[in-house]
Amino acid sequence: MIDNKILGRKSSLFQEDIQNFSNDLNQIVDGSSFLVIGGAGSIGQAVCKEIFKLKPQKMYVVDISENNMVELVRDLRSSLENKVTELKTFAIDCASEYFDILMEKEGPFDFVLNLSALKHVRSEKDPYTLMRMIEVNILNTIKTINIASTFKSKNYFCVSTDKAANPANMMGASKQIMELFVMRESLKQNISMARFANVAFSDGSLLYGFNQRFIKKQPFSAPFDVKRYFISPKESGELCLLSCIFGENRDIFFPKLEENLHLISFSDIAKRYLNSLGYEAIECSSEEEARRRVSELIVKKKWPCYFFESDTVGEKPYEEFFTDNEELDMNKFNSIGVIKNKASFNEKKLDCFIQKISDISVKNLSKNYILETFNEILPEFKNTYVNKEKDLDQKM
């Protein structure tokens, strides 16, 4: 359970919007069918829970993680009474032929939600993982939009990221490229998206790492000069559902910046986390000192922490939800802003990107080649990309 003291608020950011639109939500979800791709990840599970409690006609969930899928079903069945929804889960890759056969036999679906993503900056450290990131974040999105279009789905929803606004890393850039392809695909299928902040305690996040370090009695490590917005898993599920149900074609939903949502440094969130558990953060001068002092400090209800200036690739000092040239609607929702997009894209550049990615072979697979391909479709990326020698695999 998320400790609200860590996030600095008492209730969900979107509680008022959920209440204001509750009647419409219930009417639309009731009797509708949902396909959730990537539904066993942290955000996916939160979205599934928000959908399931509204009792749709059916909800099919696809994810490559068999273990997480089992936990999703256990969580849904243990926390919510729902004998109405036909719930089925499939531990398969949406890039596979088995997914195609599943769609042919079990479709159509009224709403298709794609929560699958490679979300880590560390995913760009080598060309092999980079290519998988392109496949998951871009190519699979195009593929599943086409499937939704075949179904004549009411809406297709996919997750973008705050890192797509003036991206400092290739992960964020891959999502900005995905948004460009979405603009083209939106001519044949209604599509909405969401950009949001770091999801607190989501799998693989720094706060998830704090949980693991605490359980294993290991020191904390975090940059003091990097600030992020944090939302809870439940809030991420609510935002995705609202965008999926109420988003107009090409809309991107994002949390409004207000008193309850503000930038917090990673080092400050580490201190809050430890304080909530009754421990005092003790700053150490190096990773070595932090590891050495574990036994000495923990028995005194203190915790060794190494806070450092960011020195790894792709780390932006702060994140943004939108850019200066994007049109905003800040009035429709209480705590949600909406980026209103026109179908603006460069057909030639999109085709060229696909061709270049398709032409990459094992022999010429390199990060520099992929980076050049990104720069061609996103000319401004070369000015915002934060390139440093170290990557996150070299940090504690």
JSON list of N, CA, C and O in Angstrom, two decimals, residues 186-231:
[
{"chain": "A", "resi": 186, "resn": "SER", "atom": "N", "xyz": [-4.24, 7.73, -36.55]},
{"chain": "A", "resi": 186, "resn": "SER", "atom": "CA", "xyz": [-5.50, 8.31, -36.05]},
{"chain": "A", "resi": 186, "resn": "SER", "atom": "C", "xyz": [-6.46, 8.67, -37.18]},
{"chain": "A", "resi": 186, "resn": "SER", "atom": "O", "xyz": [-7.62, 8.97, -36.94]},
{"chain": "A", "resi": 187, "resn": "LEU", "atom": "N", "xyz": [-5.97, 8.64, -38.42]},
{"chain": "A", "resi": 187, "resn": "LEU", "atom": "CA", "xyz": [-6.84, 8.91, -39.56]},
{"chain": "A", "resi": 187, "resn": "LEU", "atom": "C", "xyz": [-7.83, 7.76, -39.80]},
{"chain": "A", "resi": 187, "resn": "LEU", "atom": "O", "xyz": [-8.84, 7.93, -40.47]},
{"chain": "A", "resi": 188, "resn": "LYS", "atom": "N", "xyz": [-7.52, 6.58, -39.26]},
{"chain": "A", "resi": 188, "resn": "LYS", "atom": "CA", "xyz": [-8.41, 5.43, -39.45]},
{"chain": "A", "resi": 188, "resn": "LYS", "atom": "C", "xyz": [-8.93, 4.84, -38.15]},
{"chain": "A", "resi": 188, "resn": "LYS", "atom": "O", "xyz": [-9.81, 3.97, -38.18]},
{"chain": "A", "resi": 189, "resn": "GLN", "atom": "N", "xyz": [-8.40, 5.28, -36.99]},
{"chain": "A", "resi": 189, "resn": "GLN", "atom": "CA", "xyz": [-8.83, 4.73, -35.71]},
{"chain": "A", "resi": 189, "resn": "GLN", "atom": "C", "xyz": [-8.78, 5.81, -34.64]},
{"chain": "A", "resi": 189, "resn": "GLN", "atom": "O", "xyz": [-7.78, 6.52, -34.53]},
{"chain": "A", "resi": 190, "resn": "ASN", "atom": "N", "xyz": [-9.83, 5.94, -33.84]},
{"chain": "A", "resi": 190, "resn": "ASN", "atom": "CA", "xyz": [-9.82, 6.88, -32.73]},
{"chain": "A", "resi": 190, "resn": "ASN", "atom": "C", "xyz": [-8.80, 6.43, -31.69]},
{"chain": "A", "resi": 190, "resn": "ASN", "atom": "O", "xyz": [-8.83, 5.28, -31.23]},
{"chain": "A", "resi": 191, "resn": "ILE", "atom": "N", "xyz": [-7.89, 7.33, -31.31]},
{"chain": "A", "resi": 191, "resn": "ILE", "atom": "CA", "xyz": [-6.80, 6.99, -30.40]},
{"chain": "A", "resi": 191, "resn": "ILE", "atom": "C", "xyz": [-6.63, 8.09, -29.35]},
{"chain": "A", "resi": 191, "resn": "ILE", "atom": "O", "xyz": [-6.70, 9.28, -29.67]},
{"chain": "A", "resi": 192, "resn": "SER", "atom": "N", "xyz": [-6.42, 7.69, -28.12]},
{"chain": "A", "resi": 192, "resn": "SER", "atom": "CA", "xyz": [-6.06, 8.65, -27.07]},
{"chain": "A", "resi": 192, "resn": "SER", "atom": "C", "xyz": [-4.86, 8.12, -26.31]},
{"chain": "A", "resi": 192, "resn": "SER", "atom": "O", "xyz": [-4.55, 6.92, -26.36]},
{"chain": "A", "resi": 193, "resn": "MET", "atom": "N", "xyz": [-4.19, 9.00, -25.59]},
{"chain": "A", "resi": 193, "resn": "MET", "atom": "CA", "xyz": [-2.96, 8.64, -24.88]},
{"chain": "A", "resi": 193, "resn": "MET", "atom": "C", "xyz": [-2.92, 9.32, -23.52]},
{"chain": "A", "resi": 193, "resn": "MET", "atom": "O", "xyz": [-3.79, 10.11, -23.18]},
{"chain": "A", "resi": 194, "resn": "ALA", "atom": "N", "xyz": [-1.86, 9.01, -22.76]},
{"chain": "A", "resi": 194, "resn": "ALA", "atom": "CA", "xyz": [-1.61, 9.70, -21.50]},
{"chain": "A", "resi": 194, "resn": "ALA", "atom": "C", "xyz": [-0.12, 9.85, -21.30]},
{"chain": "A", "resi": 194, "resn": "ALA", "atom": "O", "xyz": [0.66, 8.96, -21.66]},
{"chain": "A", "resi": 195, "resn": "ARG", "atom": "N", "xyz": [0.28, 11.00, -20.82]},
{"chain": "A", "resi": 195, "resn": "ARG", "atom": "CA", "xyz": [1.64, 11.21, -20.33]},
{"chain": "A", "resi": 195, "resn": "ARG", "atom": "C", "xyz": [1.53, 11.40, -18.82]},
{"chain": "A", "resi": 195, "resn": "ARG", "atom": "O", "xyz": [0.71, 12.20, -18.36]},
{"chain": "A", "resi": 196, "resn": "PHE", "atom": "N", "xyz": [2.31, 10.66, -18.08]},
{"chain": "A", "resi": 196, "resn": "PHE", "atom": "CA", "xyz": [2.27, 10.92, -16.63]},
{"chain": "A", "resi": 196, "resn": "PHE", "atom": "C", "xyz": [3.63, 10.71, -16.00]},
{"chain": "A", "resi": 196, "resn": "PHE", "atom": "O", "xyz": [4.60, 10.33, -16.66]},
{"chain": "A", "resi": 197, "resn": "ALA", "atom": "N", "xyz": [3.67, 10.95, -14.72]},
{"chain": "A", "resi": 197, "resn": "ALA", "atom": "CA", "xyz": [4.91, 11.01, -13.99]},
{"chain": "A", "resi": 197, "resn": "ALA", "atom": "C", "xyz": [5.38, 9.61, -13.59]},
{"chain": "A", "resi": 197, "resn": "ALA", "atom": "O", "xyz": [4.80, 8.60, -13.97]},
{"chain": "A", "resi": 198, "resn": "ASN", "atom": "N", "xyz": [6.47, 9.56, -12.82]},
{"chain": "A", "resi": 198, "resn": "ASN", "atom": "CA", "xyz": [6.94, 8.29, -12.28]},
{"chain": "A", "resi": 198, "resn": "ASN", "atom": "C", "xyz": [5.84, 7.67, -11.43]},
{"chain": "A", "resi": 198, "resn": "ASN", "atom": "O", "xyz": [5.26, 8.33, -10.57]},
{"chain": "A", "resi": 199, "resn": "VAL", "atom": "N", "xyz": [5.56, 6.39, -11.67]},
{"chain": "A", "resi": 199, "resn": "VAL", "atom": "CA", "xyz": [4.55, 5.69, -10.88]},
{"chain": "A", "resi": 199, "resn": "VAL", "atom": "C", "xyz": [5.25, 5.10, -9.66]},
{"chain": "A", "resi": 199, "resn": "VAL", "atom": "O", "xyz": [6.10, 4.21, -9.78]},
{"chain": "A", "resi": 200, "resn": "ALA", "atom": "N", "xyz": [4.91, 5.63, -8.49]},
{"chain": "A", "resi": 200, "resn": "ALA", "atom": "CA", "xyz": [5.60, 5.25, -7.26]},
{"chain": "A", "resi": 200, "resn": "ALA", "atom": "C", "xyz": [5.49, 3.75, -7.01]},
{"chain": "A", "resi": 200, "resn": "ALA", "atom": "O", "xyz": [4.41, 3.18, -7.08]},
{"chain": "A", "resi": 201, "resn": "PHE", "atom": "N", "xyz": [6.63, 3.14, -6.74]},
{"chain": "A", "resi": 201, "resn": "PHE", "atom": "CA", "xyz": [6.73, 1.72, -6.39]},
{"chain": "A", "resi": 201, "resn": "PHE", "atom": "C", "xyz": [6.35, 0.77, -7.54]},
{"chain": "A", "resi": 201, "resn": "PHE", "atom": "O", "xyz": [6.12, -0.41, -7.31]},
{"chain": "A", "resi": 202, "resn": "SER", "atom": "N", "xyz": [6.27, 1.28, -8.77]},
{"chain": "A", "resi": 202, "resn": "SER", "atom": "CA", "xyz": [6.03, 0.38, -9.90]},
{"chain": "A", "resi": 202, "resn": "SER", "atom": "C", "xyz": [7.27, -0.48, -10.12]},
{"chain": "A", "resi": 202, "resn": "SER", "atom": "O", "xyz": [8.39, -0.12, -9.73]},
{"chain": "A", "resi": 203, "resn": "ASP", "atom": "N", "xyz": [7.07, -1.64, -10.75]},
{"chain": "A", "resi": 203, "resn": "ASP", "atom": "CA", "xyz": [8.16, -2.59, -10.95]},
{"chain": "A", "resi": 203, "resn": "ASP", "atom": "C", "xyz": [9.37, -1.90, -11.59]},
{"chain": "A", "resi": 203, "resn": "ASP", "atom": "O", "xyz": [9.25, -1.25, -12.63]},
{"chain": "A", "resi": 204, "resn": "GLY", "atom": "N", "xyz": [10.53, -2.07, -10.97]},
{"chain": "A", "resi": 204, "resn": "GLY", "atom": "CA", "xyz": [11.77, -1.54, -11.53]},
{"chain": "A", "resi": 204, "resn": "GLY", "atom": "C", "xyz": [12.04, -0.08, -11.25]},
{"chain": "A", "resi": 204, "resn": "GLY", "atom": "O", "xyz": [13.12, 0.41, -11.56]},
{"chain": "A", "resi": 205, "resn": "SER", "atom": "N", "xyz": [11.07, 0.64, -10.66]},
{"chain": "A", "resi": 205, "resn": "SER", "atom": "CA", "xyz": [11.28, 2.06, -10.37]},
{"chain": "A", "resi": 205, "resn": "SER", "atom": "C", "xyz": [12.24, 2.23, -9.20]},
{"chain": "A", "resi": 205, "resn": "SER", "atom": "O", "xyz": [12.53, 1.27, -8.47]},
{"chain": "A", "resi": 206, "resn": "LEU", "atom": "N", "xyz": [12.72, 3.45, -9.00]},
{"chain": "A", "resi": 206, "resn": "LEU", "atom": "CA", "xyz": [13.64, 3.69, -7.90]},
{"chain": "A", "resi": 206, "resn": "LEU", "atom": "C", "xyz": [12.98, 3.42, -6.55]},
{"chain": "A", "resi": 206, "resn": "LEU", "atom": "O", "xyz": [13.60, 2.85, -5.65]},
{"chain": "A", "resi": 207, "resn": "LEU", "atom": "N", "xyz": [11.70, 3.79, -6.42]},
{"chain": "A", "resi": 207, "resn": "LEU", "atom": "CA", "xyz": [11.01, 3.52, -5.16]},
{"chain": "A", "resi": 207, "resn": "LEU", "atom": "C", "xyz": [10.80, 2.03, -4.94]},
{"chain": "A", "resi": 207, "resn": "LEU", "atom": "O", "xyz": [10.86, 1.54, -3.80]},
{"chain": "A", "resi": 208, "resn": "TYR", "atom": "N", "xyz": [10.54, 1.29, -6.01]},
{"chain": "A", "resi": 208, "resn": "TYR", "atom": "CA", "xyz": [10.51, -0.17, -5.90]},
{"chain": "A", "resi": 208, "resn": "TYR", "atom": "C", "xyz": [11.87, -0.67, -5.43]},
{"chain": "A", "resi": 208, "resn": "TYR", "atom": "O", "xyz": [11.97, -1.58, -4.59]},
{"chain": "A", "resi": 209, "resn": "GLY", "atom": "N", "xyz": [12.92, -0.06, -5.97]},
{"chain": "A", "resi": 209, "resn": "GLY", "atom": "CA", "xyz": [14.28, -0.41, -5.54]},
{"chain": "A", "resi": 209, "resn": "GLY", "atom": "C", "xyz": [14.50, -0.11, -4.07]},
{"chain": "A", "resi": 209, "resn": "GLY", "atom": "O", "xyz": [15.17, -0.89, -3.36]},
{"chain": "A", "resi": 210, "resn": "PHE", "atom": "N", "xyz": [13.95, 1.00, -3.57]},
{"chain": "A", "resi": 210, "resn": "PHE", "atom": "CA", "xyz": [14.06, 1.30, -2.14]},
{"chain": "A", "resi": 210, "resn": "PHE", "atom": "C", "xyz": [13.42, 0.19, -1.30]},
{"chain": "A", "resi": 210, "resn": "PHE", "atom": "O", "xyz": [13.96, -0.23, -0.27]},
{"chain": "A", "resi": 211, "resn": "ASN", "atom": "N", "xyz": [12.26, -0.28, -1.75]},
{"chain": "A", "resi": 211, "resn": "ASN", "atom": "CA", "xyz": [11.61, -1.40, -1.05]},
{"chain": "A", "resi": 211, "resn": "ASN", "atom": "C", "xyz": [12.53, -2.61, -0.98]},
{"chain": "A", "resi": 211, "resn": "ASN", "atom": "O", "xyz": [12.68, -3.24, 0.07]},
{"chain": "A", "resi": 212, "resn": "GLN", "atom": "N", "xyz": [13.14, -2.93, -2.12]},
{"chain": "A", "resi": 212, "resn": "GLN", "atom": "CA", "xyz": [14.03, -4.10, -2.18]},
{"chain": "A", "resi": 212, "resn": "GLN", "atom": "C", "xyz": [15.27, -3.90, -1.33]},
{"chain": "A", "resi": 212, "resn": "GLN", "atom": "O", "xyz": [15.72, -4.82, -0.63]},
{"chain": "A", "resi": 213, "resn": "ARG", "atom": "N", "xyz": [15.86, -2.71, -1.36]},
{"chain": "A", "resi": 213, "resn": "ARG", "atom": "CA", "xyz": [17.05, -2.44, -0.56]},
{"chain": "A", "resi": 213, "resn": "ARG", "atom": "C", "xyz": [16.70, -2.53, 0.93]},
{"chain": "A", "resi": 213, "resn": "ARG", "atom": "O", "xyz": [17.50, -3.02, 1.73]},
{"chain": "A", "resi": 214, "resn": "PHE", "atom": "N", "xyz": [15.51, -2.07, 1.30]},
{"chain": "A", "resi": 214, "resn": "PHE", "atom": "CA", "xyz": [15.10, -2.11, 2.72]},
{"chain": "A", "resi": 214, "resn": "PHE", "atom": "C", "xyz": [14.92, -3.56, 3.17]},
{"chain": "A", "resi": 214, "resn": "PHE", "atom": "O", "xyz": [15.41, -3.95, 4.24]},
{"chain": "A", "resi": 215, "resn": "ILE", "atom": "N", "xyz": [14.23, -4.35, 2.36]},
{"chain": "A", "resi": 215, "resn": "ILE", "atom": "CA", "xyz": [14.01, -5.75, 2.71]},
{"chain": "A", "resi": 215, "resn": "ILE", "atom": "C", "xyz": [15.34, -6.49, 2.83]},
{"chain": "A", "resi": 215, "resn": "ILE", "atom": "O", "xyz": [15.54, -7.32, 3.74]},
{"chain": "A", "resi": 216, "resn": "LYS", "atom": "N", "xyz": [16.29, -6.17, 1.95]},
{"chain": "A", "resi": 216, "resn": "LYS", "atom": "CA", "xyz": [17.57, -6.88, 1.91]},
{"chain": "A", "resi": 216, "resn": "LYS", "atom": "C", "xyz": [18.64, -6.21, 2.77]},
{"chain": "A", "resi": 216, "resn": "LYS", "atom": "O", "xyz": [19.80, -6.64, 2.78]},
{"chain": "A", "resi": 217, "resn": "LYS", "atom": "N", "xyz": [18.25, -5.14, 3.49]},
{"chain": "A", "resi": 217, "resn": "LYS", "atom": "CA", "xyz": [19.16, -4.41, 4.37]},
{"chain": "A", "resi": 217, "resn": "LYS", "atom": "C", "xyz": [20.41, -3.96, 3.61]},
{"chain": "A", "resi": 217, "resn": "LYS", "atom": "O", "xyz": [21.55, -4.22, 4.01]},
{"chain": "A", "resi": 218, "resn": "GLN", "atom": "N", "xyz": [20.17, -3.24, 2.52]},
{"chain": "A", "resi": 218, "resn": "GLN", "atom": "CA", "xyz": [21.23, -2.70, 1.69]},
{"chain": "A", "resi": 218, "resn": "GLN", "atom": "C", "xyz": [21.11, -1.18, 1.64]},
{"chain": "A", "resi": 218, "resn": "GLN", "atom": "O", "xyz": [20.02, -0.63, 1.85]},
{"chain": "A", "resi": 219, "resn": "PRO", "atom": "N", "xyz": [22.20, -0.47, 1.37]},
{"chain": "A", "resi": 219, "resn": "PRO", "atom": "CA", "xyz": [22.15, 1.00, 1.35]},
{"chain": "A", "resi": 219, "resn": "PRO", "atom": "C", "xyz": [21.30, 1.53, 0.21]},
{"chain": "A", "resi": 219, "resn": "PRO", "atom": "O", "xyz": [21.09, 0.86, -0.80]},
{"chain": "A", "resi": 220, "resn": "PHE", "atom": "N", "xyz": [20.80, 2.77, 0.40]},
{"chain": "A", "resi": 220, "resn": "PHE", "atom": "CA", "xyz": [20.06, 3.47, -0.64]},
{"chain": "A", "resi": 220, "resn": "PHE", "atom": "C", "xyz": [21.03, 4.29, -1.48]},
{"chain": "A", "resi": 220, "resn": "PHE", "atom": "O", "xyz": [22.05, 4.78, -0.98]},
{"chain": "A", "resi": 221, "resn": "SER", "atom": "N", "xyz": [20.69, 4.47, -2.76]},
{"chain": "A", "resi": 221, "resn": "SER", "atom": "CA", "xyz": [21.51, 5.26, -3.65]},
{"chain": "A", "resi": 221, "resn": "SER", "atom": "C", "xyz": [20.58, 6.04, -4.58]},
{"chain": "A", "resi": 221, "resn": "SER", "atom": "O", "xyz": [19.66, 5.46, -5.16]},
{"chain": "A", "resi": 222, "resn": "ALA", "atom": "N", "xyz": [20.81, 7.35, -4.72]},
{"chain": "A", "resi": 222, "resn": "ALA", "atom": "CA", "xyz": [19.94, 8.17, -5.57]},
{"chain": "A", "resi": 222, "resn": "ALA", "atom": "C", "xyz": [20.62, 9.50, -5.89]},
{"chain": "A", "resi": 222, "resn": "ALA", "atom": "O", "xyz": [21.38, 10.03, -5.07]},
{"chain": "A", "resi": 223, "resn": "PRO", "atom": "N", "xyz": [20.35, 10.08, -7.07]},
{"chain": "A", "resi": 223, "resn": "PRO", "atom": "CA", "xyz": [20.88, 11.40, -7.39]},
{"chain": "A", "resi": 223, "resn": "PRO", "atom": "C", "xyz": [20.11, 12.49, -6.63]},
{"chain": "A", "resi": 223, "resn": "PRO", "atom": "O", "xyz": [18.90, 12.40, -6.47]},
{"chain": "A", "resi": 224, "resn": "PHE", "atom": "N", "xyz": [20.84, 13.50, -6.16]},
{"chain": "A", "resi": 224, "resn": "PHE", "atom": "CA", "xyz": [20.17, 14.59, -5.43]},
{"chain": "A", "resi": 224, "resn": "PHE", "atom": "C", "xyz": [19.72, 15.72, -6.35]},
{"chain": "A", "resi": 224, "resn": "PHE", "atom": "O", "xyz": [18.93, 16.59, -5.94]},
{"chain": "A", "resi": 225, "resn": "ASP", "atom": "N", "xyz": [20.18, 15.72, -7.61]},
{"chain": "A", "resi": 225, "resn": "ASP", "atom": "CA", "xyz": [19.89, 16.83, -8.51]},
{"chain": "A", "resi": 225, "resn": "ASP", "atom": "C", "xyz": [18.83, 16.48, -9.56]},
{"chain": "A", "resi": 225, "resn": "ASP", "atom": "O", "xyz": [18.58, 17.25, -10.48]},
{"chain": "A", "resi": 226, "resn": "VAL", "atom": "N", "xyz": [18.21, 15.31, -9.46]},
{"chain": "A", "resi": 226, "resn": "VAL", "atom": "CA", "xyz": [17.16, 14.90, -10.39]},
{"chain": "A", "resi": 226, "resn": "VAL", "atom": "C", "xyz": [15.82, 14.93, -9.68]},
{"chain": "A", "resi": 226, "resn": "VAL", "atom": "O", "xyz": [15.65, 14.30, -8.63]},
{"chain": "A", "resi": 227, "resn": "LYS", "atom": "N", "xyz": [14.87, 15.68, -10.25]},
{"chain": "A", "resi": 227, "resn": "LYS", "atom": "CA", "xyz": [13.55, 15.81, -9.64]},
{"chain": "A", "resi": 227, "resn": "LYS", "atom": "C", "xyz": [12.50, 15.18, -10.55]},
{"chain": "A", "resi": 227, "resn": "LYS", "atom": "O", "xyz": [12.59, 15.26, -11.77]},
{"chain": "A", "resi": 228, "resn": "ARG", "atom": "N", "xyz": [11.49, 14.57, -9.95]},
{"chain": "A", "resi": 228, "resn": "ARG", "atom": "CA", "xyz": [10.44, 13.92, -10.70]},
{"chain": "A", "resi": 228, "resn": "ARG", "atom": "C", "xyz": [9.08, 14.18, -10.05]},
{"chain": "A", "resi": 228, "resn": "ARG", "atom": "O", "xyz": [8.99, 14.47, -8.86]},
{"chain": "A", "resi": 229, "resn": "TYR", "atom": "N", "xyz": [8.02, 14.06, -10.87]},
{"chain": "A", "resi": 229, "resn": "TYR", "atom": "CA", "xyz": [6.66, 14.01, -10.36]},
{"chain": "A", "resi": 229, "resn": "TYR", "atom": "C", "xyz": [6.34, 12.55, -10.04]},
{"chain": "A", "resi": 229, "resn": "TYR", "atom": "O", "xyz": [6.77, 11.64, -10.76]},
{"chain": "A", "resi": 230, "resn": "PHE", "atom": "N", "xyz": [5.59, 12.32, -8.99]},
{"chain": "A", "resi": 230, "resn": "PHE", "atom": "CA", "xyz": [5.22, 10.95, -8.62]},
{"chain": "A", "resi": 230, "resn": "PHE", "atom": "C", "xyz": [3.71, 10.83, -8.51]},
{"chain": "A", "resi": 230, "resn": "PHE", "atom": "O", "xyz": [3.05, 11.69, -7.92]},
{"chain": "A", "resi": 231, "resn": "ILE", "atom": "N", "xyz": [3.18, 9.75, -9.09]},
{"chain": "A", "resi": 231, "resn": "ILE", "atom": "CA", "xyz": [1.78, 9.41, -8.88]},
{"chain": "A", "resi": 231, "resn": "ILE", "atom": "C", "xyz": [1.71, 7.97, -8.40]},
{"chain": "A", "resi": 231, "resn": "ILE", "atom": "O", "xyz": [2.64, 7.19, -8.59]}
]
